[in-house]
Amino acid sequence: MNKQTGDISETFRNKCREANLKITPQRMIIFESLVDDKGHPSADIVFQRVRKKIPNVSFDTINRTLLSFVDMGLLKVVEGYGRPKRFDPDTESHHHFQCTRCNKIIDFCDKALDAIEVPKDIKNRFTVTGKKVVVEGLCDSCRK
Ligand SMILES: [Zn+2]
Ligand SMILES: [Zn+2]
């Protein structure tokens, strides 16, 4: 299901307003370059895309902007086990299958996994703000 460009800019504008972040055409282009991307792109992939529209943009600017989007709740970070961070425009609760060979990250939903209880000693020691299950293995193209 593709979101209409109008909806995207609407969500984006509201979030920026909430976070007191100035809405600039550059930030808009960066956001639009990954909002419909189910592939959990890295900052470098976003950089390659945005550079086609804004030739003089720096990697650092892209990286900083993506991290500020994460702070605003527009994106989530998918930790990459020492590999570059990957960004997820889907901020609803879901889980990931990660291919250990090609690093592909595939979304899936599962009610039973959503309902997993956090162990008591973890709850007592830390403030838990979220949980996710990562399933690892070989994706269908790597399995061949
Ligand atoms: Zn794979
Ligand atoms: Zn995801």
mmCIF file of C-alpha atoms and ligand atoms in Angstrom:
data_model
loop_
_atom_site.group_PDB
_atom_site.id
_atom_site.type_symbol
_atom_site.label_atom_id
_atom_site.label_comp_id
_atom_site.label_asym_id
_atom_site.label_seq_id
_atom_site.Cartn_x
_atom_site.Cartn_y
_atom_site.Cartn_z
ATOM 1 C CA MET A 1 0.000 0.000 0.000
ATOM 2 C CA ASN A 2 1.533 3.249 -1.111
ATOM 3 C CA LYS A 3 0.962 6.376 0.901
ATOM 4 C CA GLN A 4 -0.009 9.456 -1.045
ATOM 5 C CA THR A 5 2.648 12.135 -1.183
ATOM 6 C CA GLY A 6 0.179 14.483 0.473
ATOM 7 C CA ASP A 7 -0.149 12.220 3.516
ATOM 8 C CA ILE A 8 3.607 11.856 3.799
ATOM 9 C CA SER A 9 4.218 15.586 3.869
ATOM 10 C CA GLU A 10 1.344 15.992 6.315
ATOM 11 C CA THR A 11 2.813 13.449 8.786
ATOM 12 C CA PHE A 12 6.233 14.938 8.274
ATOM 13 C CA ARG A 13 5.072 18.504 8.870
ATOM 14 C CA ASN A 14 3.162 17.566 12.025
ATOM 15 C CA LYS A 15 6.125 15.685 13.479
ATOM 16 C CA CYS A 16 8.500 18.538 12.688
ATOM 17 C CA ARG A 17 6.174 20.995 14.339
ATOM 18 C CA GLU A 18 5.904 18.805 17.437
ATOM 19 C CA ALA A 19 9.687 18.510 17.632
ATOM 20 C CA ASN A 20 10.288 22.176 16.836
ATOM 21 C CA LEU A 21 12.401 21.202 13.859
ATOM 22 C CA LYS A 22 12.384 23.568 10.935
ATOM 23 C CA ILE A 23 10.826 22.081 7.809
ATOM 24 C CA THR A 24 13.323 22.495 4.998
ATOM 25 C CA PRO A 25 13.113 21.152 1.442
ATOM 26 C CA GLN A 26 16.276 19.159 2.142
ATOM 27 C CA ARG A 27 14.800 17.421 5.200
ATOM 28 C CA MET A 28 11.645 16.721 3.204
ATOM 29 C CA ILE A 29 13.648 15.095 0.381
ATOM 30 C CA ILE A 30 15.619 12.983 2.861
ATOM 31 C CA PHE A 31 12.445 11.791 4.541
ATOM 32 C CA GLU A 32 10.687 11.039 1.255
ATOM 33 C CA SER A 33 13.677 9.050 0.030
ATOM 34 C CA LEU A 34 13.068 6.296 2.573
ATOM 35 C CA VAL A 35 9.527 6.595 3.878
ATOM 36 C CA ASP A 36 8.186 3.914 1.514
ATOM 37 C CA ASP A 37 11.295 1.747 1.652
ATOM 38 C CA LYS A 38 10.695 -1.660 3.209
ATOM 39 C CA GLY A 39 14.383 -2.571 2.848
ATOM 40 C CA HIS A 40 15.607 -0.818 6.002
ATOM 41 C CA PRO A 41 18.240 1.286 4.182
ATOM 42 C CA SER A 42 21.536 2.397 5.736
ATOM 43 C CA ALA A 43 22.548 6.071 5.858
ATOM 44 C CA ASP A 44 24.825 5.401 2.898
ATOM 45 C CA ILE A 45 21.976 4.144 0.722
ATOM 46 C CA VAL A 46 19.885 7.196 1.647
ATOM 47 C CA PHE A 47 22.900 9.370 0.848
ATOM 48 C CA GLN A 48 23.252 7.846 -2.642
ATOM 49 C CA ARG A 49 19.554 8.507 -3.327
ATOM 50 C CA VAL A 50 19.424 12.052 -1.981
ATOM 51 C CA ARG A 51 22.632 12.983 -3.798
ATOM 52 C CA LYS A 52 20.788 12.533 -7.096
ATOM 53 C CA LYS A 53 18.439 15.352 -6.080
ATOM 54 C CA ILE A 54 20.820 17.473 -3.980
ATOM 55 C CA PRO A 55 24.278 16.977 -5.513
ATOM 56 C CA ASN A 56 26.228 18.909 -2.867
ATOM 57 C CA VAL A 57 24.708 17.255 0.206
ATOM 58 C CA SER A 58 27.235 15.633 2.571
ATOM 59 C CA PHE A 59 27.057 12.172 4.117
ATOM 60 C CA ASP A 60 27.353 13.780 7.533
ATOM 61 C CA THR A 61 24.257 15.920 6.931
ATOM 62 C CA ILE A 62 22.286 12.852 5.844
ATOM 63 C CA ASN A 63 23.425 10.884 8.876
ATOM 64 C CA ARG A 64 22.642 13.691 11.320
ATOM 65 C CA THR A 65 19.232 14.306 9.740
ATOM 66 C CA LEU A 66 18.324 10.608 9.923
ATOM 67 C CA LEU A 67 19.307 10.498 13.601
ATOM 68 C CA SER A 68 17.196 13.567 14.333
ATOM 69 C CA PHE A 69 14.253 11.843 12.589
ATOM 70 C CA VAL A 70 14.824 8.905 14.950
ATOM 71 C CA ASP A 71 14.713 11.280 17.947
ATOM 72 C CA MET A 72 11.436 12.670 16.604
ATOM 73 C CA GLY A 73 9.924 9.214 16.272
ATOM 74 C CA LEU A 74 9.661 9.369 12.473
ATOM 75 C CA LEU A 75 12.085 6.480 12.037
ATOM 76 C CA LYS A 76 13.416 3.612 14.070
ATOM 77 C CA VAL A 77 16.970 2.320 14.148
ATOM 78 C CA VAL A 78 17.545 -1.344 13.423
ATOM 79 C CA GLU A 79 20.767 -2.257 15.200
ATOM 80 C CA GLY A 80 23.213 -3.847 12.813
ATOM 81 C CA TYR A 81 25.486 -5.944 15.087
ATOM 82 C CA GLY A 82 28.540 -3.787 14.434
ATOM 83 C CA ARG A 83 27.475 -3.118 10.857
ATOM 84 C CA PRO A 84 26.192 0.327 9.825
ATOM 85 C CA LYS A 85 22.884 1.358 11.357
ATOM 86 C CA ARG A 86 19.787 0.679 9.288
ATOM 87 C CA PHE A 87 16.719 2.869 9.386
ATOM 88 C CA ASP A 88 13.104 1.748 9.493
ATOM 89 C CA PRO A 89 10.262 4.077 8.453
ATOM 90 C CA ASP A 90 7.725 1.633 9.921
ATOM 91 C CA THR A 91 7.457 2.733 13.552
ATOM 92 C CA GLU A 92 4.558 0.362 14.358
ATOM 93 C CA SER A 93 5.375 -2.743 16.380
ATOM 94 C CA HIS A 94 6.822 -5.478 14.175
ATOM 95 C CA HIS A 95 9.659 -7.975 14.100
ATOM 96 C CA HIS A 96 12.562 -8.671 11.769
ATOM 97 C CA PHE A 97 14.040 -11.575 9.927
ATOM 98 C CA GLN A 98 17.679 -10.773 9.164
ATOM 99 C CA CYS A 99 19.687 -12.691 6.582
ATOM 100 C CA THR A 100 23.149 -13.382 7.993
ATOM 101 C CA ARG A 101 24.655 -13.624 4.508
ATOM 102 C CA CYS A 102 23.277 -10.649 2.516
ATOM 103 C CA ASN A 103 22.060 -8.586 5.533
ATOM 104 C CA LYS A 104 18.574 -8.267 4.092
ATOM 105 C CA ILE A 105 16.025 -7.329 6.778
ATOM 106 C CA ILE A 106 12.452 -8.479 6.259
ATOM 107 C CA ASP A 107 9.486 -7.288 8.340
ATOM 108 C CA PHE A 108 6.983 -9.644 9.852
ATOM 109 C CA CYS A 109 4.156 -9.390 12.352
ATOM 110 C CA ASP A 110 3.231 -11.984 14.927
ATOM 111 C CA LYS A 111 0.746 -11.556 17.744
ATOM 112 C CA ALA A 112 2.364 -14.248 19.916
ATOM 113 C CA LEU A 113 5.744 -12.509 19.709
ATOM 114 C CA ASP A 114 4.134 -9.130 20.475
ATOM 115 C CA ALA A 115 2.760 -10.659 23.668
ATOM 116 C CA ILE A 116 6.137 -11.945 24.952
ATOM 117 C CA GLU A 117 6.698 -11.004 28.595
ATOM 118 C CA VAL A 118 9.903 -9.211 29.551
ATOM 119 C CA PRO A 119 11.645 -11.166 32.379
ATOM 120 C CA LYS A 120 11.008 -9.724 35.841
ATOM 121 C CA ASP A 121 14.653 -9.101 36.734
ATOM 122 C CA ILE A 122 15.118 -7.084 33.535
ATOM 123 C CA LYS A 123 11.985 -5.067 34.290
ATOM 124 C CA ASN A 124 13.236 -4.400 37.818
ATOM 125 C CA ARG A 125 16.749 -3.410 36.799
ATOM 126 C CA PHE A 126 15.973 -1.281 33.758
ATOM 127 C CA THR A 127 13.288 0.925 32.285
ATOM 128 C CA VAL A 128 11.945 -1.075 29.378
ATOM 129 C CA THR A 129 10.676 1.087 26.532
ATOM 130 C CA GLY A 130 10.298 -1.538 23.825
ATOM 131 C CA LYS A 131 10.980 -5.081 22.752
ATOM 132 C CA LYS A 132 11.521 -6.802 19.442
ATOM 133 C CA VAL A 133 12.344 -10.240 18.241
ATOM 134 C CA VAL A 134 15.015 -10.726 15.593
ATOM 135 C CA VAL A 135 15.021 -14.007 13.746
ATOM 136 C CA GLU A 136 18.232 -14.812 11.866
ATOM 137 C CA GLY A 137 19.061 -17.160 9.070
ATOM 138 C CA LEU A 138 19.318 -17.333 5.298
ATOM 139 C CA CYS A 139 16.827 -15.525 3.096
ATOM 140 C CA ASP A 140 15.187 -17.310 0.146
ATOM 141 C CA SER A 141 17.717 -16.050 -2.422
ATOM 142 C CA CYS A 142 20.730 -16.959 -0.231
ATOM 143 C CA ARG A 143 19.348 -20.411 0.519
ATOM 144 C CA LYS A 144 19.516 -21.445 -3.147
HETATM 145 ZN ZN ZN B 1 20.182 -13.264 2.029
HETATM 146 ZN ZN ZN B 2 11.130 -3.167 9.997
#
